[in-house]
Amino acid sequence: MSLLVVGLSHRSAPVSVLERASLNTDDQVKLLQDTVAAEPATEAALLATCNRIELYADVDKFHAGVAELSTLLAQHSGVGLEELTPYLYVHYEDRAVHHLFSVACGLDSMVVGEGQILGQIKDSLARAQELHTAGRLLNDLFQQALRVGKRAHSETGIDRAGQSLVTFGLEQLSAGTAVTDWARGKKALVIGAGSMSSLAAATLARAGVAEIVIANRTQERAERLARILTEGDDTDVLARAVPMNAVPAELTRADVAVSCTGATGLVLTAESIAAAVEGRTGAAAKELDGESLGGESPAEDAGERRTAVKTDVRETPLPPATLGAEEGCPLDLASVEPGFSLLGESAVAGIDAATLEQHGTWVDNGTVDRREHADRVVEADAELITALAATVARVGRVPELRRPEPVAVAPRPEPVLFLLDLAMPRDIDAAVHRLAGVRLVDIESLAEASADAPMAADVDQVRRIVAGEVADFAAAQRAAHITPTVVALRTMAADVVASEIARLEGRLPGLDGKHRAEITQTVRRVVDKLLHAPTVRVKQLAAEPGGAGYADALRTLFDLDPETVASVSRADEDSEKNGKNRGPA
């Protein structure tokens, strides 16, 4: 087994890079075809979800395989190789198996324990089988990953540790309120009719929304999803389908909108969301950034701020310091906070007496420009320096400037429109985060929220399951590696028996059928007994770590024809492919 995986995910790359590296369906097909056409790879499968892109391959050379797979990912994603490389991770052989099994169990998901990844792995295998890029190794690997994932969910409480990305996103939208209470009676708009959008629509229906509108570029798919929701036994939601050009009007009616399409550009711009809010409320949506929500910062109390020096100086804004122009200043300019005058209290807070004296001399002997600068802050600086010098004489050091009181900020207005963007690349403009009256949750904000999500104790149990399954898979693959050699050996033995029986018949032409059959059976039993123990034992040894060399030893000892062994292996692969390409379990 020479399994290699090269990929990037929400754990290794920022959402902005994942967004740019995302692949549409045509790109995924071309990537798989180009991978198996490349020299190092004989099999390939691609796992592409909203927060990961992973290329799996059976390669004959590790370093060449890493270079080739990385280059192909860069070429097909459109992200330059130099830019993409820092975010790529590589797993090889057992580590690659461990990674996929962990992914299948939800341990590597943005929301730990979510089960939706199993469907995505199943789709990845089906695509590779359809394109005939999956051979024995990847068929076995992905089939086993599906079984491991199902086992983890059935034997542990990993489901309690997480949920689907849709449910997690709705919990973020509800901001601490139970989703069923938050959703009850709301009108929802779902943009897209694929698997994720369908899951979102079904989740919203079960949560108790009153109405769901489905918008999709293919009207038939939208109508089919609306019909499924309406006819469902577990909900009584009203569902209907609309064309994509009806989305702006529907946004003015919707309380919550979920978007997950395969579009390469934005589906909802900040301007369209602002227009929807205005259409809903009658007031233009304002941007929060740059808006003075809490008024100007309250001025510091001059008496409190200067208690140590007992000086009453008018609060005058200090102009920004031009550090490079202050030649000869005795202060450490690099440590001076930008925006404060080098002549005032903020500049000299915390310095020792000797430096303070030098600073005072520098101020007194300053140029006309600095005098004009000082005039703008009145004579406060000179008075402060004198007072601060007196403080130094008493306490040995100028007191640090007290931190300003925190600025009062008005609370963000309650949202009138809730948006959930589950697409990669994003469907909804990130600038919507700055709009008042709107709450947007997207892949990036979900990643931030999930970083602090608690993990259930069952995760440890799942990890133990994964470790055991990885060991079993590796042993099975090593044992399978020697099987063609064992089959070739037994075939050679059967040919030797047949040849010797034919020779016996030539030497004893009068031998009757009964005796001929008895002799043939006896010879075969002798050969089988002689081969039984060695072949059973060699399979056991080959299944252990480091057992790959036993196949070579067997071929050498019995002088087996390598082409015969290879033909047996090809026949097995063709048989398995014909059976498994009918669809994953």
mmCIF file of C-alpha atoms in Angstrom, residues 116-304:
data_model
loop_
_atom_site.group_PDB
_atom_site.id
_atom_site.type_symbol
_atom_site.label_atom_id
_atom_site.label_comp_id
_atom_site.label_asym_id
_atom_site.label_seq_id
_atom_site.Cartn_x
_atom_site.Cartn_y
_atom_site.Cartn_z
ATOM 1 C CA GLN A 116 -23.017 14.668 7.126
ATOM 2 C CA ILE A 117 -19.429 13.881 6.131
ATOM 3 C CA LEU A 118 -20.407 10.218 5.643
ATOM 4 C CA GLY A 119 -22.661 11.163 2.746
ATOM 5 C CA GLN A 120 -19.898 13.267 1.236
ATOM 6 C CA ILE A 121 -17.418 10.375 1.462
ATOM 7 C CA LYS A 122 -19.982 8.110 -0.176
ATOM 8 C CA ASP A 123 -20.424 10.622 -3.003
ATOM 9 C CA SER A 124 -16.647 10.877 -3.448
ATOM 10 C CA LEU A 125 -16.324 7.118 -3.799
ATOM 11 C CA ALA A 126 -19.253 6.959 -6.230
ATOM 12 C CA ARG A 127 -17.638 9.652 -8.402
ATOM 13 C CA ALA A 128 -14.283 7.854 -8.456
ATOM 14 C CA GLN A 129 -15.990 4.580 -9.322
ATOM 15 C CA GLU A 130 -18.003 6.218 -12.082
ATOM 16 C CA LEU A 131 -14.820 7.697 -13.577
ATOM 17 C CA HIS A 132 -12.940 4.407 -13.026
ATOM 18 C CA THR A 133 -10.211 6.184 -11.059
ATOM 19 C CA ALA A 134 -10.682 4.032 -7.937
ATOM 20 C CA GLY A 135 -8.982 0.641 -7.899
ATOM 21 C CA ARG A 136 -8.698 -1.975 -5.192
ATOM 22 C CA LEU A 137 -6.935 0.243 -2.637
ATOM 23 C CA LEU A 138 -9.265 3.235 -2.750
ATOM 24 C CA ASN A 139 -12.365 1.078 -3.052
ATOM 25 C CA ASP A 140 -11.338 -0.812 0.071
ATOM 26 C CA LEU A 141 -10.285 2.368 1.861
ATOM 27 C CA PHE A 142 -13.442 4.386 1.275
ATOM 28 C CA GLN A 143 -15.749 1.432 1.850
ATOM 29 C CA GLN A 144 -14.005 0.772 5.153
ATOM 30 C CA ALA A 145 -14.140 4.477 6.075
ATOM 31 C CA LEU A 146 -17.923 4.411 5.644
ATOM 32 C CA ARG A 147 -18.184 1.357 7.901
ATOM 33 C CA VAL A 148 -15.918 2.944 10.527
ATOM 34 C CA GLY A 149 -17.970 6.137 10.506
ATOM 35 C CA LYS A 150 -21.226 4.226 10.920
ATOM 36 C CA ARG A 151 -19.698 2.160 13.706
ATOM 37 C CA ALA A 152 -18.549 5.298 15.561
ATOM 38 C CA HIS A 153 -22.041 6.790 15.434
ATOM 39 C CA SER A 154 -23.785 3.574 16.456
ATOM 40 C CA GLU A 155 -21.426 2.428 19.231
ATOM 41 C CA THR A 156 -20.600 5.761 20.883
ATOM 42 C CA GLY A 157 -22.271 8.990 21.842
ATOM 43 C CA ILE A 158 -20.271 11.031 19.329
ATOM 44 C CA ASP A 159 -23.573 12.422 18.069
ATOM 45 C CA ARG A 160 -23.887 14.222 21.394
ATOM 46 C CA ALA A 161 -20.604 16.023 20.725
ATOM 47 C CA GLY A 162 -21.808 17.678 17.567
ATOM 48 C CA GLN A 163 -24.405 18.011 14.903
ATOM 49 C CA SER A 164 -24.631 18.889 11.265
ATOM 50 C CA LEU A 165 -23.186 22.156 10.011
ATOM 51 C CA VAL A 166 -26.732 23.308 9.329
ATOM 52 C CA THR A 167 -27.852 22.760 12.922
ATOM 53 C CA PHE A 168 -24.708 24.400 14.263
ATOM 54 C CA GLY A 169 -25.252 27.369 11.969
ATOM 55 C CA LEU A 170 -28.857 27.770 13.104
ATOM 56 C CA GLU A 171 -27.710 27.650 16.730
ATOM 57 C CA GLN A 172 -25.322 30.502 15.984
ATOM 58 C CA LEU A 173 -28.135 32.484 14.378
ATOM 59 C CA SER A 174 -30.427 31.932 17.350
ATOM 60 C CA ALA A 175 -27.680 33.267 19.659
ATOM 61 C CA GLY A 176 -28.408 31.184 22.727
ATOM 62 C CA THR A 177 -32.138 30.755 22.210
ATOM 63 C CA ALA A 178 -33.372 27.238 21.524
ATOM 64 C CA VAL A 179 -33.577 26.817 17.763
ATOM 65 C CA THR A 180 -37.149 25.509 17.953
ATOM 66 C CA ASP A 181 -38.250 28.574 19.952
ATOM 67 C CA TRP A 182 -36.323 30.947 17.702
ATOM 68 C CA ALA A 183 -37.587 29.404 14.445
ATOM 69 C CA ARG A 184 -41.226 28.929 15.393
ATOM 70 C CA GLY A 185 -43.496 30.909 13.079
ATOM 71 C CA LYS A 186 -40.701 32.402 10.981
ATOM 72 C CA LYS A 187 -40.664 32.574 7.189
ATOM 73 C CA ALA A 188 -37.585 31.029 5.600
ATOM 74 C CA LEU A 189 -35.965 31.380 2.198
ATOM 75 C CA VAL A 190 -33.611 28.579 1.067
ATOM 76 C CA ILE A 191 -31.444 29.363 -1.964
ATOM 77 C CA GLY A 192 -30.284 26.180 -3.693
ATOM 78 C CA ALA A 193 -31.744 22.685 -3.848
ATOM 79 C CA GLY A 194 -28.676 20.493 -3.439
ATOM 80 C CA SER A 195 -27.908 18.159 -0.543
ATOM 81 C CA MET A 196 -26.884 20.895 1.909
ATOM 82 C CA SER A 197 -29.799 23.149 0.995
ATOM 83 C CA SER A 198 -32.197 20.214 1.282
ATOM 84 C CA LEU A 199 -30.805 19.410 4.717
ATOM 85 C CA ALA A 200 -31.226 23.058 5.739
ATOM 86 C CA ALA A 201 -34.804 23.115 4.512
ATOM 87 C CA ALA A 202 -35.649 19.879 6.346
ATOM 88 C CA THR A 203 -33.986 21.130 9.542
ATOM 89 C CA LEU A 204 -35.911 24.402 9.391
ATOM 90 C CA ALA A 205 -39.153 22.511 8.789
ATOM 91 C CA ARG A 206 -38.565 20.302 11.833
ATOM 92 C CA ALA A 207 -37.631 23.380 13.875
ATOM 93 C CA GLY A 208 -41.105 24.806 13.303
ATOM 94 C CA VAL A 209 -40.856 27.546 10.681
ATOM 95 C CA ALA A 210 -44.209 28.447 9.208
ATOM 96 C CA GLU A 211 -43.159 28.749 5.566
ATOM 97 C CA ILE A 212 -40.193 27.744 3.405
ATOM 98 C CA VAL A 213 -39.566 29.213 -0.036
ATOM 99 C CA ILE A 214 -37.112 27.307 -2.255
ATOM 100 C CA ALA A 215 -35.242 29.235 -4.945
ATOM 101 C CA ASN A 216 -33.048 27.372 -7.418
ATOM 102 C CA ARG A 217 -31.717 27.870 -10.934
ATOM 103 C CA THR A 218 -33.384 24.601 -11.957
ATOM 104 C CA GLN A 219 -37.046 25.099 -11.224
ATOM 105 C CA GLU A 220 -37.843 21.372 -11.276
ATOM 106 C CA ARG A 221 -35.429 20.626 -8.420
ATOM 107 C CA ALA A 222 -36.882 23.460 -6.347
ATOM 108 C CA GLU A 223 -40.406 22.184 -6.922
ATOM 109 C CA ARG A 224 -39.407 18.624 -6.030
ATOM 110 C CA LEU A 225 -37.850 19.755 -2.732
ATOM 111 C CA ALA A 226 -40.891 21.903 -1.922
ATOM 112 C CA ARG A 227 -43.162 18.928 -2.603
ATOM 113 C CA ILE A 228 -41.102 16.648 -0.344
ATOM 114 C CA LEU A 229 -41.295 19.186 2.480
ATOM 115 C CA THR A 230 -45.033 19.704 2.068
ATOM 116 C CA GLU A 231 -45.809 15.980 1.947
ATOM 117 C CA GLY A 232 -43.574 15.075 4.886
ATOM 118 C CA ASP A 233 -45.296 13.344 7.778
ATOM 119 C CA ASP A 234 -43.199 14.937 10.538
ATOM 120 C CA THR A 235 -43.935 18.590 9.676
ATOM 121 C CA ASP A 236 -46.830 20.751 8.555
ATOM 122 C CA VAL A 237 -44.740 23.479 6.932
ATOM 123 C CA LEU A 238 -45.990 25.355 3.880
ATOM 124 C CA ALA A 239 -43.375 25.085 1.115
ATOM 125 C CA ARG A 240 -43.290 26.528 -2.391
ATOM 126 C CA ALA A 241 -40.747 26.991 -5.176
ATOM 127 C CA VAL A 242 -39.783 30.232 -6.907
ATOM 128 C CA PRO A 243 -37.312 31.126 -9.678
ATOM 129 C CA MET A 244 -34.003 32.774 -8.767
ATOM 130 C CA ASN A 245 -35.132 36.168 -10.054
ATOM 131 C CA ALA A 246 -37.760 36.205 -7.305
ATOM 132 C CA VAL A 247 -35.129 36.151 -4.527
ATOM 133 C CA PRO A 248 -34.979 39.981 -4.008
ATOM 134 C CA ALA A 249 -38.717 40.150 -3.459
ATOM 135 C CA GLU A 250 -38.738 37.065 -1.215
ATOM 136 C CA LEU A 251 -35.958 38.540 0.940
ATOM 137 C CA THR A 252 -38.268 41.383 1.961
ATOM 138 C CA ARG A 253 -40.722 38.783 3.323
ATOM 139 C CA ALA A 254 -38.261 36.314 4.854
ATOM 140 C CA ASP A 255 -37.106 36.266 8.464
ATOM 141 C CA VAL A 256 -34.260 33.837 7.778
ATOM 142 C CA ALA A 257 -32.440 32.942 4.562
ATOM 143 C CA VAL A 258 -30.073 30.026 3.965
ATOM 144 C CA SER A 259 -27.897 29.959 0.871
ATOM 145 C CA CYS A 260 -25.785 27.077 -0.408
ATOM 146 C CA THR A 261 -25.323 27.008 -4.159
ATOM 147 C CA GLY A 262 -22.501 26.021 -6.467
ATOM 148 C CA ALA A 263 -22.190 29.529 -7.849
ATOM 149 C CA THR A 264 -18.671 30.861 -8.364
ATOM 150 C CA GLY A 265 -19.726 34.451 -7.636
ATOM 151 C CA LEU A 266 -21.832 36.155 -5.000
ATOM 152 C CA VAL A 267 -25.506 35.278 -4.965
ATOM 153 C CA LEU A 268 -26.461 38.007 -2.461
ATOM 154 C CA THR A 269 -24.518 41.275 -2.379
ATOM 155 C CA ALA A 270 -24.440 43.714 0.510
ATOM 156 C CA GLU A 271 -26.499 46.114 -1.588
ATOM 157 C CA SER A 272 -29.225 43.528 -2.200
ATOM 158 C CA ILE A 273 -29.400 42.683 1.513
ATOM 159 C CA ALA A 274 -29.539 46.389 2.421
ATOM 160 C CA ALA A 275 -32.370 46.821 -0.077
ATOM 161 C CA ALA A 276 -34.205 43.854 1.452
ATOM 162 C CA VAL A 277 -33.901 45.316 4.946
ATOM 163 C CA GLU A 278 -35.127 48.675 3.685
ATOM 164 C CA GLY A 279 -38.030 46.989 1.915
ATOM 165 C CA ARG A 280 -38.873 45.138 5.096
ATOM 166 C CA THR A 281 -38.516 47.982 7.582
ATOM 167 C CA GLY A 282 -38.971 51.069 5.438
ATOM 168 C CA ALA A 283 -35.642 52.442 6.701
ATOM 169 C CA ALA A 284 -32.307 52.253 4.954
ATOM 170 C CA ALA A 285 -29.867 49.713 6.433
ATOM 171 C CA LYS A 286 -26.874 51.442 7.984
ATOM 172 C CA GLU A 287 -23.336 50.211 8.174
ATOM 173 C CA LEU A 288 -22.023 49.688 11.689
ATOM 174 C CA ASP A 289 -18.364 50.244 10.819
ATOM 175 C CA GLY A 290 -17.515 53.906 10.934
ATOM 176 C CA GLU A 291 -20.857 54.836 12.485
ATOM 177 C CA SER A 292 -20.793 56.626 15.839
ATOM 178 C CA LEU A 293 -23.158 54.359 17.745
ATOM 179 C CA GLY A 294 -22.217 55.586 21.154
ATOM 180 C CA GLY A 295 -21.374 59.244 20.510
ATOM 181 C CA GLU A 296 -17.946 60.681 21.150
ATOM 182 C CA SER A 297 -15.747 59.096 23.783
ATOM 183 C CA PRO A 298 -16.315 60.746 27.164
ATOM 184 C CA ALA A 299 -13.425 63.028 28.138
ATOM 185 C CA GLU A 300 -11.311 61.947 31.037
ATOM 186 C CA ASP A 301 -11.782 63.743 34.314
ATOM 187 C CA ALA A 302 -8.876 66.211 34.442
ATOM 188 C CA GLY A 303 -8.832 66.314 38.235
ATOM 189 C CA GLU A 304 -8.637 62.483 38.478
#
